[in-house]
PDB file of C-alpha atoms in Angstrom:
ATOM      1  CA  MET A  10      10.206  71.950 -29.600  1.00  0.00           C
ATOM      2  CA  ALA A  11       9.233  71.132 -33.212  1.00  0.00           C
ATOM      3  CA  ALA A  12       6.163  72.151 -34.656  1.00  0.00           C
ATOM      4  CA  ASP A  13       3.596  69.637 -35.890  1.00  0.00           C
ATOM      5  CA  ARG A  14       3.294  70.926 -39.453  1.00  0.00           C
ATOM      6  CA  LEU A  15       5.356  73.312 -41.434  1.00  0.00           C
ATOM      7  CA  TRP A  16       5.071  74.398 -45.048  1.00  0.00           C
ATOM      8  CA  VAL A  17       8.282  75.509 -47.048  1.00  0.00           C
ATOM      9  CA  GLY A  18       8.064  77.948 -50.121  1.00  0.00           C
ATOM     10  CA  VAL A  19      11.027  77.967 -52.469  1.00  0.00           C
ATOM     11  CA  ASP A  20      11.344  80.944 -54.745  1.00  0.00           C
ATOM     12  CA  VAL A  21      13.533  79.265 -57.464  1.00  0.00           C
ATOM     13  CA  GLY A  22      16.363  81.261 -58.934  1.00  0.00           C
ATOM     14  CA  LYS A  23      19.443  80.709 -61.172  1.00  0.00           C
ATOM     15  CA  GLU A  24      22.346  81.217 -58.582  1.00  0.00           C
ATOM     16  CA  HIS A  25      20.265  81.265 -55.488  1.00  0.00           C
ATOM     17  CA  HIS A  26      16.648  80.134 -54.178  1.00  0.00           C
ATOM     18  CA  TRP A  27      14.783  82.133 -51.328  1.00  0.00           C
ATOM     19  CA  VAL A  28      13.261  79.570 -48.753  1.00  0.00           C
ATOM     20  CA  CYS A  29      10.502  80.510 -46.293  1.00  0.00           C
ATOM     21  CA  VAL A  30       9.146  78.032 -43.749  1.00  0.00           C
ATOM     22  CA  VAL A  31       5.695  78.755 -42.045  1.00  0.00           C
ATOM     23  CA  ASP A  32       3.804  76.989 -39.432  1.00  0.00           C
ATOM     24  CA  GLY A  33       0.274  76.263 -38.955  1.00  0.00           C
ATOM     25  CA  ALA A  34      -0.591  79.772 -37.549  1.00  0.00           C
ATOM     26  CA  GLY A  35       1.129  81.231 -40.345  1.00  0.00           C
ATOM     27  CA  LYS A  36       4.130  82.305 -38.389  1.00  0.00           C
ATOM     28  CA  GLN A  37       7.330  82.648 -40.379  1.00  0.00           C
ATOM     29  CA  VAL A  38       9.592  80.251 -38.762  1.00  0.00           C
ATOM     30  CA  LEU A  39      12.498  80.616 -41.284  1.00  0.00           C
ATOM     31  CA  SER A  40      13.349  82.882 -44.181  1.00  0.00           C
ATOM     32  CA  ARG A  41      16.520  82.827 -45.962  1.00  0.00           C
ATOM     33  CA  LYS A  42      18.562  82.975 -49.235  1.00  0.00           C
ATOM     34  CA  LEU A  43      19.951  79.544 -50.391  1.00  0.00           C
ATOM     35  CA  VAL A  44      23.068  79.281 -52.504  1.00  0.00           C
ATOM     36  CA  ASN A  45      21.823  76.599 -55.559  1.00  0.00           C
ATOM     37  CA  ASP A  46      24.675  74.091 -54.566  1.00  0.00           C
ATOM     38  CA  GLU A  47      24.108  70.530 -53.208  1.00  0.00           C
ATOM     39  CA  HIS A  48      25.656  71.183 -49.728  1.00  0.00           C
ATOM     40  CA  PRO A  49      23.858  74.066 -48.577  1.00  0.00           C
ATOM     41  CA  ILE A  50      20.509  72.715 -49.990  1.00  0.00           C
ATOM     42  CA  ALA A  51      20.935  69.430 -47.999  1.00  0.00           C
ATOM     43  CA  ALA A  52      21.881  71.251 -44.862  1.00  0.00           C
ATOM     44  CA  VAL A  53      18.565  73.407 -45.192  1.00  0.00           C
ATOM     45  CA  ILE A  54      16.601  70.311 -45.808  1.00  0.00           C
ATOM     46  CA  ALA A  55      18.159  68.872 -42.727  1.00  0.00           C
ATOM     47  CA  GLU A  56      17.502  71.986 -40.671  1.00  0.00           C
ATOM     48  CA  VAL A  57      13.686  72.296 -41.683  1.00  0.00           C
ATOM     49  CA  GLU A  58      13.185  68.688 -40.825  1.00  0.00           C
ATOM     50  CA  GLN A  59      14.292  69.349 -37.462  1.00  0.00           C
ATOM     51  CA  LEU A  60      11.786  72.166 -36.799  1.00  0.00           C
ATOM     52  CA  GLY A  61       8.628  70.231 -37.855  1.00  0.00           C
ATOM     53  CA  GLN A  62       7.157  66.715 -37.474  1.00  0.00           C
ATOM     54  CA  GLU A  63       5.343  67.087 -40.963  1.00  0.00           C
ATOM     55  CA  VAL A  64       6.843  69.193 -43.788  1.00  0.00           C
ATOM     56  CA  SER A  65       5.522  70.040 -47.098  1.00  0.00           C
ATOM     57  CA  TRP A  66       7.960  71.446 -49.809  1.00  0.00           C
ATOM     58  CA  THR A  67       6.778  73.700 -52.574  1.00  0.00           C
ATOM     59  CA  VAL A  68       8.530  75.380 -55.596  1.00  0.00           C
ATOM     60  CA  ASP A  69       7.509  77.641 -58.070  1.00  0.00           C
ATOM     61  CA  LEU A  70       9.509  76.641 -60.886  1.00  0.00           C
ATOM     62  CA  SER A  71      10.184  72.960 -62.476  1.00  0.00           C
ATOM     63  CA  SER A  72      13.077  74.401 -64.825  1.00  0.00           C
ATOM     64  CA  VAL A  73      16.629  73.708 -65.116  1.00  0.00           C
ATOM     65  CA  TYR A  74      17.154  76.148 -62.264  1.00  0.00           C
ATOM     66  CA  ALA A  75      15.096  73.994 -59.983  1.00  0.00           C
ATOM     67  CA  SER A  76      16.860  70.794 -60.991  1.00  0.00           C
ATOM     68  CA  LEU A  77      19.430  70.404 -58.209  1.00  0.00           C
ATOM     69  CA  LEU A  78      17.024  71.390 -55.446  1.00  0.00           C
ATOM     70  CA  LEU A  79      14.585  68.858 -56.851  1.00  0.00           C
ATOM     71  CA  THR A  80      17.110  66.366 -57.091  1.00  0.00           C
ATOM     72  CA  VAL A  81      18.335  66.779 -53.594  1.00  0.00           C
ATOM     73  CA  LEU A  82      14.895  67.045 -52.220  1.00  0.00           C
ATOM     74  CA  ALA A  83      14.095  63.744 -54.005  1.00  0.00           C
ATOM     75  CA  GLU A  84      17.156  61.880 -52.755  1.00  0.00           C
ATOM     76  CA  ALA A  85      16.209  62.876 -49.161  1.00  0.00           C
ATOM     77  CA  GLY A  86      12.787  61.465 -49.897  1.00  0.00           C
ATOM     78  CA  LYS A  87      10.931  64.617 -49.522  1.00  0.00           C
ATOM     79  CA  PRO A  88       7.648  64.988 -51.888  1.00  0.00           C
ATOM     80  CA  VAL A  89       7.677  68.435 -53.705  1.00  0.00           C
ATOM     81  CA  ARG A  90       4.471  70.580 -54.692  1.00  0.00           C
ATOM     82  CA  TYR A  91       4.521  72.751 -57.596  1.00  0.00           C
ATOM     83  CA  LEU A  92       2.744  76.164 -57.619  1.00  0.00           C
ATOM     84  CA  ALA A  93       2.825  77.895 -60.963  1.00  0.00           C
ATOM     85  CA  GLY A  94       4.706  81.200 -61.002  1.00  0.00           C
ATOM     86  CA  ARG A  95       1.608  82.848 -62.347  1.00  0.00           C
ATOM     87  CA  SER A  96      -0.372  81.942 -59.242  1.00  0.00           C
ATOM     88  CA  VAL A  97       2.750  83.140 -57.303  1.00  0.00           C
ATOM     89  CA  TRP A  98       2.551  86.564 -59.289  1.00  0.00           C
ATOM     90  CA  GLN A  99      -1.386  86.679 -58.919  1.00  0.00           C
ATOM     91  CA  ALA A 100      -1.209  86.085 -55.206  1.00  0.00           C
ATOM     92  CA  SER A 101       1.626  88.594 -54.450  1.00  0.00           C
ATOM     93  CA  ALA A 102      -0.146  91.346 -56.411  1.00  0.00           C
ATOM     94  CA  THR A 103      -2.651  91.546 -53.318  1.00  0.00           C
ATOM     95  CA  TYR A 104      -0.026  90.207 -50.799  1.00  0.00           C
ATOM     96  CA  ARG A 105       0.373  92.290 -47.521  1.00  0.00           C
ATOM     97  CA  GLY A 106      -0.670  95.795 -48.788  1.00  0.00           C
ATOM     98  CA  GLY A 107       1.071  95.487 -52.054  1.00  0.00           C
ATOM     99  CA  GLU A 108       4.502  95.616 -50.911  1.00  0.00           C
ATOM    100  CA  ALA A 109       7.182  95.316 -53.529  1.00  0.00           C
ATOM    101  CA  LYS A 110       8.335  92.084 -55.080  1.00  0.00           C
ATOM    102  CA  THR A 111      11.145  90.392 -53.595  1.00  0.00           C
ATOM    103  CA  ASP A 112      12.175  86.677 -53.516  1.00  0.00           C
ATOM    104  CA  ALA A 113      11.327  86.570 -49.648  1.00  0.00           C
ATOM    105  CA  LYS A 114       8.063  87.747 -50.454  1.00  0.00           C
ATOM    106  CA  ASP A 115       7.399  85.030 -53.104  1.00  0.00           C
ATOM    107  CA  ALA A 116       8.785  82.363 -51.044  1.00  0.00           C
ATOM    108  CA  ARG A 117       6.399  83.183 -48.273  1.00  0.00           C
ATOM    109  CA  VAL A 118       3.389  83.387 -50.673  1.00  0.00           C
ATOM    110  CA  ILE A 119       4.280  79.945 -52.135  1.00  0.00           C
ATOM    111  CA  ALA A 120       4.735  78.505 -48.585  1.00  0.00           C
ATOM    112  CA  GLU A 121       1.122  79.896 -47.587  1.00  0.00           C
ATOM    113  CA  HIS A 122      -0.729  78.829 -50.843  1.00  0.00           C
ATOM    114  CA  VAL A 123      -1.130  74.936 -50.208  1.00  0.00           C
ATOM    115  CA  PRO A 124      -4.574  74.159 -51.999  1.00  0.00           C
ATOM    116  CA  SER A 125      -3.402  74.486 -55.586  1.00  0.00           C
ATOM    117  CA  ARG A 126      -0.332  72.705 -55.501  1.00  0.00           C
ATOM    118  CA  VAL A 127       0.427  69.645 -57.657  1.00  0.00           C
ATOM    119  CA  GLU A 128       2.927  67.159 -56.101  1.00  0.00           C
ATOM    120  CA  PHE A 129       6.031  65.861 -58.272  1.00  0.00           C
ATOM    121  CA  GLY A 130       7.012  62.196 -58.009  1.00  0.00           C
TER     122      GLY A 130
END
C-alpha cells in the first residue's frame, strides 16, 4: 500500500548520489546509493512514485553535479526543492547523537527538513 505523503532527500555527489525517502511518521522507507546516470535515476524516480501518492523531492546542491538528476526529475514533471548545504551541515551536527557524517545521513537530514526548502522550476 502506498503512503499518502513521502519526502525524498538527495545528497548530491559527483559520481553517485544518496537517496533517502521518509514517510509522514518519519519512518525511513528507502535509502540507497544512486549512480549519477540517466537510467538509474529514472528508475529510482519511478520506484519512489510507486511508494507514495504525493512525493516531495529535495536536493542539497544545484551545481553541475546535480544537473543530470535535476534534468531527469524535470522531464518526469517532478518539482524539486533545494536545501542549502550549509543548512544540511548545521542540522547534521546535532542529528541523532552526533553520529559521523555520511551520505546516507545527509540524505535523511535533507528529507526531514521540509520547511526551509525553496522549490526549483
